[in-house]
XYZ file of N, CA and C in Angstrom:
540
model
N 92.305 98.177 88.353
C 92.928 98.063 89.623
C 91.335 98.697 90.201
N 90.634 97.808 91.334
C 89.716 98.320 91.911
C 89.678 98.231 93.630
N 89.623 99.152 94.326
C 89.973 99.195 95.782
C 88.578 99.141 96.568
N 88.237 98.403 97.546
C 87.187 98.367 98.364
C 87.726 98.373 99.975
N 87.183 99.444 100.715
C 87.590 99.328 102.166
C 86.317 98.855 102.916
N 86.622 98.223 103.916
C 85.611 97.892 104.532
C 86.079 97.578 106.105
N 84.926 97.445 107.208
C 85.546 97.194 108.668
C 84.859 95.942 108.960
N 85.947 95.013 109.577
C 85.513 93.725 110.182
C 86.046 93.698 111.637
N 85.063 93.512 112.456
C 85.368 93.460 113.818
C 86.026 94.625 114.383
N 85.745 95.883 113.761
C 86.421 97.160 114.323
C 87.927 97.480 113.453
N 88.250 96.328 112.559
C 89.421 96.601 111.823
C 89.277 96.915 110.759
N 89.990 98.084 110.047
C 89.656 98.705 108.865
C 90.568 97.852 107.782
N 89.862 97.567 106.727
C 90.700 96.732 105.615
C 90.626 97.304 104.346
N 91.626 97.495 103.693
C 91.470 98.052 102.295
C 91.963 96.706 101.385
N 91.100 96.234 100.465
C 91.459 95.230 99.524
C 91.373 96.021 98.096
N 92.607 95.633 97.520
C 92.874 96.076 96.120
C 92.763 94.806 95.088
N 91.945 94.910 94.289
C 91.804 93.822 93.136
C 92.567 94.242 91.926
N 93.882 93.403 91.732
C 94.659 94.076 90.600
C 94.209 93.132 89.387
N 93.423 92.288 89.469
C 92.762 91.883 88.216
C 94.103 90.607 87.798
N 93.848 90.054 86.758
C 94.853 88.610 86.631
C 95.336 88.898 85.204
N 94.685 89.792 84.183
C 95.415 89.851 82.850
C 96.804 89.996 82.793
N 97.719 89.539 81.819
C 98.853 89.551 81.902
C 99.445 91.298 81.686
N 98.596 91.886 80.799
C 98.876 93.213 80.602
C 98.933 94.155 81.897
N 98.211 93.786 82.847
C 97.979 94.399 84.039
C 98.908 94.253 85.160
N 99.806 93.182 85.067
C 100.454 92.786 85.998
C 101.679 93.597 86.390
N 102.496 94.346 85.685
C 103.581 95.075 85.928
C 103.197 96.445 86.332
N 101.792 96.694 86.099
C 101.293 98.055 86.456
C 101.195 98.289 87.780
N 100.808 97.253 88.515
C 100.275 97.206 89.959
C 101.570 97.130 91.149
N 102.380 96.494 90.623
C 103.371 95.836 91.786
C 103.941 97.282 92.642
N 104.034 98.205 91.821
C 104.722 99.625 92.716
C 103.743 99.936 93.646
N 102.481 99.888 93.519
C 101.637 100.365 94.485
C 101.265 99.643 95.972
N 102.262 98.615 96.152
C 102.402 97.984 97.227
C 103.474 97.725 98.400
N 103.836 99.010 98.404
C 105.290 99.038 98.993
C 105.112 98.389 100.462
N 103.962 98.915 101.090
C 103.932 98.705 102.730
C 102.353 98.009 102.870
N 102.321 96.946 102.327
C 100.988 96.029 102.715
C 101.222 94.996 103.693
N 100.270 94.766 104.474
C 100.412 94.028 105.626
C 100.010 92.559 104.908
N 99.625 92.270 103.832
C 99.292 90.815 103.598
C 98.869 90.918 102.178
N 99.222 89.926 101.381
C 98.841 89.591 99.886
C 97.763 88.758 99.834
N 96.445 88.793 99.466
C 95.533 87.969 99.434
C 95.488 87.311 97.791
N 95.716 86.184 97.559
C 95.931 85.511 96.275
C 94.701 84.700 96.104
N 93.912 84.937 95.224
C 92.654 84.082 94.846
C 92.911 83.299 93.705
N 92.830 81.851 93.901
C 92.959 81.021 92.794
C 91.538 80.040 92.621
N 91.221 80.223 91.303
C 90.013 79.690 91.027
C 90.307 78.000 91.049
N 89.636 77.279 91.618
C 89.949 75.725 91.726
C 89.316 75.400 90.331
N 88.536 76.059 89.693
C 87.986 75.216 88.329
C 88.749 75.932 87.332
N 89.871 76.511 87.301
C 90.235 76.911 86.149
C 91.468 76.208 85.607
N 91.794 74.982 86.088
C 92.711 73.893 85.792
C 92.353 73.393 84.093
N 91.460 73.606 83.605
C 91.014 73.051 82.133
C 90.665 74.314 81.514
N 90.824 75.507 81.852
C 90.878 76.853 81.155
C 92.121 77.437 80.482
N 91.859 77.919 79.353
C 92.737 78.481 78.687
C 92.784 79.916 79.036
N 94.282 80.436 79.033
C 94.326 81.969 79.542
C 93.589 82.885 78.594
N 93.045 84.027 78.940
C 92.226 84.905 77.966
C 93.195 85.180 76.853
N 94.529 85.565 77.205
C 95.445 85.862 76.070
C 95.736 84.763 75.006
N 95.405 83.639 75.419
C 95.761 82.674 74.441
C 94.636 82.072 73.813
N 93.397 82.534 73.883
C 92.057 82.065 73.226
C 92.333 82.201 71.830
N 92.914 83.199 71.391
C 92.974 83.435 69.786
C 94.015 82.498 69.073
N 94.708 81.713 69.926
C 95.653 80.772 69.373
C 95.000 79.473 69.214
N 94.450 79.133 68.291
C 93.887 77.716 67.952
C 94.271 76.609 68.345
N 95.992 76.416 68.232
C 96.587 75.558 68.564
C 97.142 75.243 70.008
N 96.514 76.074 70.800
C 96.715 75.808 72.278
C 96.166 74.611 72.930
N 97.428 73.931 73.538
C 96.971 72.709 74.344
C 96.780 73.105 75.743
N 95.613 72.710 76.148
C 95.141 72.922 77.512
C 96.080 72.354 78.629
N 96.668 71.253 78.231
C 97.556 70.634 78.840
C 99.180 71.476 79.212
N 99.216 72.181 78.223
C 100.476 73.113 78.535
C 100.358 74.468 78.749
N 98.961 74.930 78.411
C 98.590 76.458 78.473
C 97.193 76.406 79.413
N 97.260 76.430 80.584
C 95.973 76.550 81.354
C 95.978 77.553 82.452
N 94.717 78.090 82.914
C 94.889 79.112 84.066
C 95.389 78.702 85.372
N 95.410 77.435 85.658
C 95.881 76.997 86.963
C 97.286 76.854 86.805
N 97.947 76.422 85.840
C 99.488 76.611 85.702
C 100.264 77.941 85.641
N 99.388 79.002 85.169
C 99.786 80.092 85.213
C 99.702 80.792 86.509
N 98.479 80.456 87.119
C 98.431 81.179 88.493
C 99.300 80.597 89.220
N 99.918 79.437 89.265
C 101.040 78.974 89.856
C 102.178 79.671 89.590
N 102.199 79.829 88.440
C 103.746 80.955 87.923
C 103.428 82.448 88.690
N 102.319 82.856 88.234
C 102.103 84.209 88.850
C 102.390 84.324 90.317
N 102.056 83.327 91.088
C 102.106 83.399 92.643
C 103.533 83.336 92.826
N 104.132 82.255 92.307
C 105.898 82.264 92.634
C 106.419 83.460 92.105
N 106.279 84.244 90.988
C 106.788 85.509 90.672
C 106.370 86.385 91.693
N 105.013 86.544 92.191
C 104.698 87.540 93.283
C 105.493 87.253 94.428
N 105.938 86.105 94.961
C 106.597 85.679 96.114
C 107.870 86.378 96.127
N 108.355 86.504 94.850
C 109.981 86.819 94.726
C 109.827 88.408 94.751
N 108.866 89.094 94.809
C 109.051 90.672 94.818
C 109.846 91.161 96.090
N 110.654 91.932 95.985
C 111.327 92.499 97.209
C 110.551 93.012 98.255
N 109.441 93.854 97.881
C 108.595 94.537 98.600
C 107.623 93.635 99.290
N 107.481 92.270 98.997
C 106.765 91.298 99.670
C 107.511 90.027 100.287
N 108.984 90.426 100.557
C 109.678 89.220 101.104
C 109.303 88.991 102.600
N 108.773 89.861 103.162
C 108.238 89.721 104.496
C 106.776 89.766 104.917
N 106.206 89.969 103.735
C 104.696 90.082 103.791
C 103.926 88.747 104.059
N 102.987 88.782 104.816
C 102.013 87.941 104.909
C 101.391 87.256 103.679
N 101.075 85.937 103.292
C 100.318 85.710 102.209
C 99.181 84.945 102.441
N 97.975 85.024 101.901
C 96.845 84.228 102.055
C 96.291 83.756 100.749
N 96.143 82.547 100.645
C 95.735 81.840 99.689
C 94.148 81.545 99.797
N 93.265 82.103 98.994
C 92.062 81.746 98.900
C 91.734 80.589 97.709
N 91.640 79.546 97.733
C 91.210 78.395 96.881
C 89.690 78.257 96.685
N 89.190 79.219 95.772
C 87.696 79.486 95.555
C 87.176 78.808 94.616
N 85.725 78.813 94.712
C 84.829 77.852 93.716
C 84.817 76.561 94.157
N 85.020 76.294 95.160
C 85.101 74.962 95.778
C 83.768 74.005 95.272
N 82.552 74.766 95.572
C 81.189 73.904 95.019
C 81.257 73.827 93.511
N 81.824 74.699 92.676
C 81.851 74.424 91.367
C 82.923 73.239 90.917
N 83.878 73.311 91.556
C 85.121 72.267 91.288
C 84.420 70.891 91.760
N 83.777 70.651 92.726
C 83.197 69.557 93.304
C 82.641 68.908 91.975
N 81.639 69.548 91.241
C 80.936 69.254 90.199
C 81.992 68.713 88.976
N 82.719 69.940 88.864
C 83.574 69.808 87.401
C 84.515 68.731 87.453
N 84.833 68.225 88.354
C 86.117 67.233 88.615
C 85.412 65.775 88.099
N 84.051 65.862 88.243
C 83.438 64.462 87.961
C 83.527 64.275 86.469
N 83.657 65.398 85.523
C 83.426 65.536 84.179
C 84.831 65.854 83.527
N 85.632 66.437 84.340
C 87.198 66.908 83.756
C 88.139 66.781 84.726
N 88.909 65.836 84.569
C 90.013 65.522 85.467
C 90.981 66.563 85.624
N 91.537 66.369 86.881
C 92.719 67.628 87.153
C 93.843 67.185 86.575
N 93.928 65.956 85.964
C 95.184 65.538 84.998
C 95.195 66.355 83.908
N 94.219 67.112 83.486
C 94.282 67.744 82.418
C 95.436 69.202 82.703
N 95.504 69.615 84.008
C 96.465 70.576 84.254
C 97.666 69.781 84.932
N 97.462 68.670 85.515
C 98.605 67.938 86.346
C 98.532 66.671 85.986
N 99.302 66.262 84.877
C 99.169 64.948 84.291
C 100.030 63.790 85.374
N 100.741 64.390 86.052
C 101.384 63.486 87.093
C 100.775 63.098 88.105
N 99.422 63.609 88.429
C 98.526 63.559 89.748
C 98.088 61.965 89.409
N 98.433 61.199 90.413
C 98.300 59.821 90.368
C 97.163 59.200 91.449
N 96.614 60.163 92.014
C 95.396 59.763 93.097
C 94.051 59.628 92.461
N 93.105 59.353 92.931
C 91.775 59.428 92.561
C 91.287 60.822 91.912
N 90.916 60.891 90.787
C 90.670 62.102 90.351
C 89.250 62.686 90.520
N 88.571 61.776 91.049
C 87.271 62.112 91.572
C 87.321 62.344 92.818
N 88.145 62.079 93.675
C 88.235 62.484 95.108
C 88.452 64.051 95.402
N 87.363 64.763 95.751
C 87.321 66.223 95.883
C 88.877 66.519 96.685
N 88.825 66.107 97.890
C 89.574 66.428 98.735
C 91.140 66.220 98.440
N 91.148 64.849 97.738
C 92.808 64.692 97.330
C 93.118 65.643 96.129
N 92.234 66.036 95.484
C 92.403 67.114 94.351
C 92.817 68.502 94.818
N 92.073 68.770 95.606
C 92.234 70.041 96.322
C 93.570 70.162 97.198
N 93.668 69.000 97.689
C 95.106 69.106 98.454
C 96.227 69.008 97.444
N 96.065 68.407 96.664
C 97.345 68.237 95.510
C 97.365 69.942 94.771
N 96.311 70.305 94.446
C 96.409 71.695 94.003
C 96.924 72.758 95.115
N 96.792 72.701 96.425
C 97.079 73.414 97.271
C 98.629 73.165 97.394
N 99.058 72.090 97.303
C 100.442 71.586 97.575
C 101.371 72.276 96.533
N 100.860 72.314 95.156
C 101.497 72.838 94.287
C 101.867 74.369 94.364
N 101.113 74.959 95.314
C 101.220 76.303 95.710
C 102.371 76.632 96.792
N 101.944 75.549 97.646
C 102.813 75.841 99.038
C 104.410 75.460 98.600
N 104.682 74.680 97.642
C 105.730 74.270 97.262
C 106.808 75.562 96.951
N 106.000 76.377 96.071
C 106.569 77.593 95.560
C 107.006 78.607 96.611
N 106.454 78.351 97.956
C 106.574 79.213 98.999
C 107.592 78.842 99.984
N 107.965 77.586 99.736
C 108.826 77.046 100.980
C 110.108 77.423 101.028
N 110.671 78.380 100.048
C 112.021 78.768 99.931
C 112.037 80.174 101.073
N 110.912 80.756 101.452
C 111.118 81.791 102.430
C 110.211 81.048 103.491
N 110.699 80.530 104.550
C 110.287 79.939 105.553
C 109.950 81.056 106.944
N 110.256 82.216 106.459
C 109.888 83.320 107.507
C 108.712 83.914 107.325
N 108.178 83.562 106.128
C 106.882 84.346 105.752
C 105.612 83.519 106.226
N 104.758 84.202 106.779
C 103.505 83.678 107.061
C 102.607 83.265 105.901
N 101.940 81.984 105.849
C 101.341 81.832 104.752
C 100.026 81.158 105.205
N 98.964 81.483 104.952
C 97.622 80.710 105.346
C 96.790 80.377 104.002
N 96.181 79.256 104.317
C 95.182 79.038 102.889
C 93.786 78.618 103.192
N 93.050 79.069 102.314
C 91.642 78.609 102.969
C 90.962 78.195 101.556
N 90.098 77.288 102.035
C 89.276 76.603 100.751
C 88.005 77.329 101.024
N 87.454 78.108 99.809
C 86.267 79.037 99.895
C 85.211 78.605 98.989
N 84.121 79.035 99.081
C 83.163 79.081 98.231
C 82.646 80.698 98.400
N 82.968 81.432 97.544
C 82.584 82.994 97.647
C 80.849 83.043 97.772
N 80.024 82.260 97.413
C 78.605 82.377 97.724
C 78.298 81.982 98.765
N 78.978 81.490 99.900
C 78.627 81.143 101.048
C 79.254 82.105 102.056
N 78.096 82.858 102.343
C 78.321 84.174 103.304
C 79.031 83.698 104.614
N 78.530 82.701 105.247
C 79.082 82.307 106.334
C 80.511 81.835 106.303
N 80.945 81.162 105.380
C 82.131 80.924 105.085
C 83.178 81.848 104.641
N 82.699 82.936 104.045
C 83.520 84.165 103.873
C 83.682 84.930 104.975
N 82.723 84.716 105.823
C 83.032 85.693 107.338
C 83.975 84.825 107.921
N 83.697 83.601 108.155
C 84.559 82.766 108.928
C 86.178 83.113 108.237
N 86.272 83.039 107.270
C 87.635 83.131 106.491
C 88.354 84.655 106.685
N 87.303 85.618 106.608
C 87.983 86.918 107.054
C 88.471 87.087 108.378
N 87.490 86.678 109.375
C 87.805 86.459 110.833
C 89.219 85.676 110.882
N 89.401 84.532 110.289
C 90.781 84.018 110.323
C 91.921 84.755 110.135
N 91.551 85.387 108.661
C 92.514 86.417 108.310
C 92.754 87.339 109.174
N 92.151 87.944 109.757
C 92.431 88.959 110.668
C 92.937 88.504 111.714
N 92.551 87.401 112.363
C 93.433 86.760 113.338
C 94.823 86.561 113.114
N 95.076 86.164 111.886
C 96.302 85.946 111.412
C 97.298 86.972 111.156
N 96.528 87.936 110.637
C 97.399 89.155 110.595
C 97.910 89.784 111.826
N 96.999 89.859 112.836
C 97.389 90.233 114.122
C 98.521 89.358 114.761
N 98.429 88.285 114.484
C 99.253 87.409 115.169
C 100.651 87.376 114.610
N 100.629 87.620 113.147
C 101.720 87.837 112.260
C 102.480 88.956 112.651
N 101.551 90.119 112.825
C 102.528 91.619 113.229
C 102.961 91.480 114.418
N 102.293 90.797 115.556
C 102.810 90.738 116.962
C 103.995 89.928 117.023
N 104.193 88.896 116.018
C 105.430 88.121 116.110
C 106.459 88.995 115.520
N 106.231 89.679 114.204
C 107.240 90.706 113.741
C 107.788 91.519 114.813
N 106.862 92.056 115.455
C 107.341 93.146 116.607
C 108.000 92.554 117.822
N 108.042 91.206 117.744
C 108.686 90.471 118.895
C 107.747 90.583 120.206
N 106.658 90.773 119.977
C 105.808 90.968 121.227
C 105.055 89.613 121.754
N 105.343 88.395 120.900
C 105.073 87.437 121.437
C 105.961 86.295 121.203
Protein backbone atom coordinates (compact mmCIF):
# COMPACT_ATOMS: atom_id res chain seq x y z
CA UNK A 1 0.00 0.00 0.00
CA UNK A 2 1.30 3.43 -0.88
CA UNK A 3 -0.18 6.76 0.17
CA UNK A 4 0.03 10.14 -1.52
CA UNK A 5 -1.46 13.35 -0.13
CA UNK A 6 -1.95 16.39 -2.32
CA UNK A 7 -4.02 19.57 -2.52
CA UNK A 8 -6.29 20.42 -5.44
CA UNK A 9 -8.08 23.77 -5.44
CA UNK A 10 -7.54 24.08 -1.70
CA UNK A 11 -8.92 20.63 -0.90
CA UNK A 12 -6.61 18.12 0.74
CA UNK A 13 -6.89 14.62 -0.73
CA UNK A 14 -5.21 11.44 0.34
CA UNK A 15 -4.99 8.69 -2.25
CA UNK A 16 -4.08 5.19 -1.13
CA UNK A 17 -2.96 2.75 -3.80
CA UNK A 18 -3.69 -0.76 -2.58
CA UNK A 19 -2.28 -2.53 -5.61
CA UNK A 20 -4.01 -5.23 -7.54
CA UNK A 21 -2.42 -8.53 -6.61
CA UNK A 22 -4.76 -11.11 -5.13
CA UNK A 23 -2.64 -11.69 -2.03
CA UNK A 24 -2.87 -7.98 -1.10
CA UNK A 25 -6.65 -7.55 -1.32
CA UNK A 26 -7.71 -8.87 2.07
CA UNK A 27 -5.02 -6.82 3.83
CA UNK A 28 -6.27 -3.36 2.88
CA UNK A 29 -10.01 -3.48 3.45
CA UNK A 30 -9.75 -2.78 7.17
CA UNK A 31 -7.93 0.50 6.47
CA UNK A 32 -10.96 2.16 4.90
CA UNK A 33 -13.69 2.55 7.48
CA UNK A 34 -14.34 6.26 6.87
CA UNK A 35 -13.46 7.13 3.29
CA UNK A 36 -15.32 9.65 1.17
CA UNK A 37 -14.72 7.88 -2.12
CA UNK A 38 -13.18 4.82 -3.70
CA UNK A 39 -11.25 5.46 -6.89
CA UNK A 40 -11.17 2.25 -8.89
CA UNK A 41 -8.73 2.30 -11.81
CA UNK A 42 -9.23 -0.07 -14.71
CA UNK A 43 -6.69 -0.45 -17.47
CA UNK A 44 -8.62 -0.56 -20.73
CA UNK A 45 -5.77 -2.55 -22.25
CA UNK A 46 -5.94 -5.49 -19.84
CA UNK A 47 -8.71 -7.40 -21.63
CA UNK A 48 -6.27 -9.81 -23.26
CA UNK A 49 -3.73 -10.03 -20.43
CA UNK A 50 -3.52 -12.95 -18.04
CA UNK A 51 -3.48 -12.18 -14.29
CA UNK A 52 -0.01 -12.19 -12.73
CA UNK A 53 -0.95 -15.12 -10.51
CA UNK A 54 -1.95 -17.22 -13.55
CA UNK A 55 1.21 -16.67 -15.61
CA UNK A 56 2.82 -19.90 -14.39
CA UNK A 57 -0.18 -21.93 -15.58
CA UNK A 58 0.64 -22.82 -19.19
CA UNK A 59 -2.92 -23.98 -19.84
CA UNK A 60 -4.51 -20.61 -19.07
CA UNK A 61 -7.12 -19.60 -21.62
CA UNK A 62 -7.17 -15.79 -21.89
CA UNK A 63 -10.87 -16.02 -22.76
CA UNK A 64 -11.57 -17.46 -19.31
CA UNK A 65 -8.88 -15.82 -17.20
CA UNK A 66 -7.98 -12.26 -18.09
CA UNK A 67 -7.35 -9.10 -16.13
CA UNK A 68 -10.49 -7.31 -17.34
CA UNK A 69 -12.83 -10.05 -16.12
CA UNK A 70 -10.89 -10.17 -12.86
CA UNK A 71 -11.19 -6.37 -12.50
CA UNK A 72 -14.96 -6.62 -12.91
CA UNK A 73 -15.09 -9.34 -10.24
CA UNK A 74 -12.91 -7.33 -7.82
CA UNK A 75 -15.06 -4.24 -8.41
CA UNK A 76 -18.25 -6.18 -7.70
CA UNK A 77 -16.70 -7.69 -4.57
CA UNK A 78 -15.50 -4.27 -3.35
CA UNK A 79 -18.98 -2.81 -3.81
CA UNK A 80 -20.31 -5.41 -1.37
CA UNK A 81 -18.09 -4.43 1.57
CA UNK A 82 -20.26 -3.04 4.35
CA UNK A 83 -17.88 -0.12 4.98
CA UNK A 84 -18.42 1.04 1.37
CA UNK A 85 -22.22 0.70 1.20
CA UNK A 86 -22.77 4.49 1.09
CA UNK A 87 -19.41 5.42 -0.37
CA UNK A 88 -19.03 7.24 -3.66
CA UNK A 89 -17.21 5.19 -6.32
CA UNK A 90 -15.19 6.78 -9.11
CA UNK A 91 -14.12 4.54 -11.96
CA UNK A 92 -11.15 5.57 -14.07
CA UNK A 93 -10.96 3.69 -17.34
CA UNK A 94 -7.31 4.40 -18.02
CA UNK A 95 -4.88 3.97 -20.94
CA UNK A 96 -7.40 5.09 -23.54
CA UNK A 97 -4.62 6.02 -25.96
CA UNK A 98 -3.05 2.57 -25.78
CA UNK A 99 -6.46 0.89 -26.00
CA UNK A 100 -7.17 2.80 -29.20
CA UNK A 101 -4.16 1.16 -30.82
CA UNK A 102 -4.53 -2.25 -29.21
CA UNK A 103 -8.05 -3.03 -30.43
CA UNK A 104 -6.85 -2.75 -34.01
CA UNK A 105 -4.86 -5.97 -33.45
CA UNK A 106 -6.55 -7.70 -30.52
CA UNK A 107 -10.37 -7.56 -30.41
CA UNK A 108 -12.19 -7.20 -27.07
CA UNK A 109 -14.08 -10.37 -27.92
CA UNK A 110 -11.11 -12.11 -26.32
CA UNK A 111 -12.58 -11.01 -22.98
CA UNK A 112 -16.17 -10.53 -24.08
CA UNK A 113 -17.08 -13.13 -26.72
CA UNK A 114 -20.70 -11.94 -26.56
CA UNK A 115 -19.72 -8.47 -27.84
CA UNK A 116 -21.52 -8.10 -31.18
CA UNK A 117 -20.64 -4.56 -32.21
CA UNK A 118 -17.76 -3.29 -34.31
CA UNK A 119 -14.60 -4.49 -32.53
CA UNK A 120 -12.58 -1.70 -34.12
CA UNK A 121 -14.90 1.11 -32.97
CA UNK A 122 -13.11 2.50 -29.93
CA UNK A 123 -16.13 4.27 -28.47
CA UNK A 124 -18.40 1.23 -28.80
CA UNK A 125 -15.76 -0.94 -27.13
CA UNK A 126 -15.18 1.50 -24.27
CA UNK A 127 -18.92 1.94 -23.75
CA UNK A 128 -19.37 -1.82 -23.59
CA UNK A 129 -16.59 -2.29 -21.04
CA UNK A 130 -17.93 0.62 -18.99
CA UNK A 131 -21.39 -0.94 -19.03
CA UNK A 132 -20.02 -4.23 -17.65
CA UNK A 133 -18.87 -2.35 -14.55
CA UNK A 134 -22.01 -0.22 -14.23
CA UNK A 135 -24.21 -3.32 -14.26
CA UNK A 136 -22.42 -4.55 -11.14
CA UNK A 137 -23.20 -1.29 -9.32
CA UNK A 138 -26.91 -1.12 -10.17
CA UNK A 139 -27.99 -3.03 -7.06
CA UNK A 140 -27.21 0.01 -4.90
CA UNK A 141 -28.98 2.94 -6.52
CA UNK A 142 -28.28 5.28 -3.58
CA UNK A 143 -24.53 5.14 -4.15
CA UNK A 144 -22.93 7.91 -6.19
CA UNK A 145 -20.96 6.53 -9.10
CA UNK A 146 -18.84 8.50 -11.55
CA UNK A 147 -16.90 7.22 -14.53
CA UNK A 148 -14.07 8.84 -16.45
CA UNK A 149 -12.13 7.76 -19.51
CA UNK A 150 -8.52 8.75 -18.93
CA UNK A 151 -5.07 8.78 -20.36
CA UNK A 152 -2.72 9.25 -17.42
CA UNK A 153 -0.02 10.76 -19.61
CA UNK A 154 -2.37 13.61 -20.62
CA UNK A 155 -1.86 16.04 -17.73
CA UNK A 156 -4.74 18.32 -18.75
CA UNK A 157 -7.12 15.37 -18.83
CA UNK A 158 -5.94 14.24 -15.39
CA UNK A 159 -6.45 17.77 -13.98
CA UNK A 160 -9.95 17.95 -15.45
CA UNK A 161 -10.85 14.53 -14.07
CA UNK A 162 -9.62 15.38 -10.57
CA UNK A 163 -11.54 18.66 -10.69
CA UNK A 164 -14.66 16.71 -11.68
CA UNK A 165 -14.00 14.24 -8.85
CA UNK A 166 -13.71 17.07 -6.35
CA UNK A 167 -16.98 18.62 -7.53
CA UNK A 168 -18.67 15.23 -7.43
CA UNK A 169 -17.48 14.51 -3.90
CA UNK A 170 -18.64 17.89 -2.61
CA UNK A 171 -22.01 17.42 -4.29
CA UNK A 172 -22.35 13.88 -2.91
CA UNK A 173 -21.48 15.00 0.64
CA UNK A 174 -23.95 17.91 0.47
CA UNK A 175 -26.62 15.49 -0.71
CA UNK A 176 -25.86 13.02 2.12
CA UNK A 177 -26.15 15.87 4.63
CA UNK A 178 -29.53 16.87 3.11
CA UNK A 179 -28.18 20.34 2.30
CA UNK A 180 -29.24 20.26 -1.35
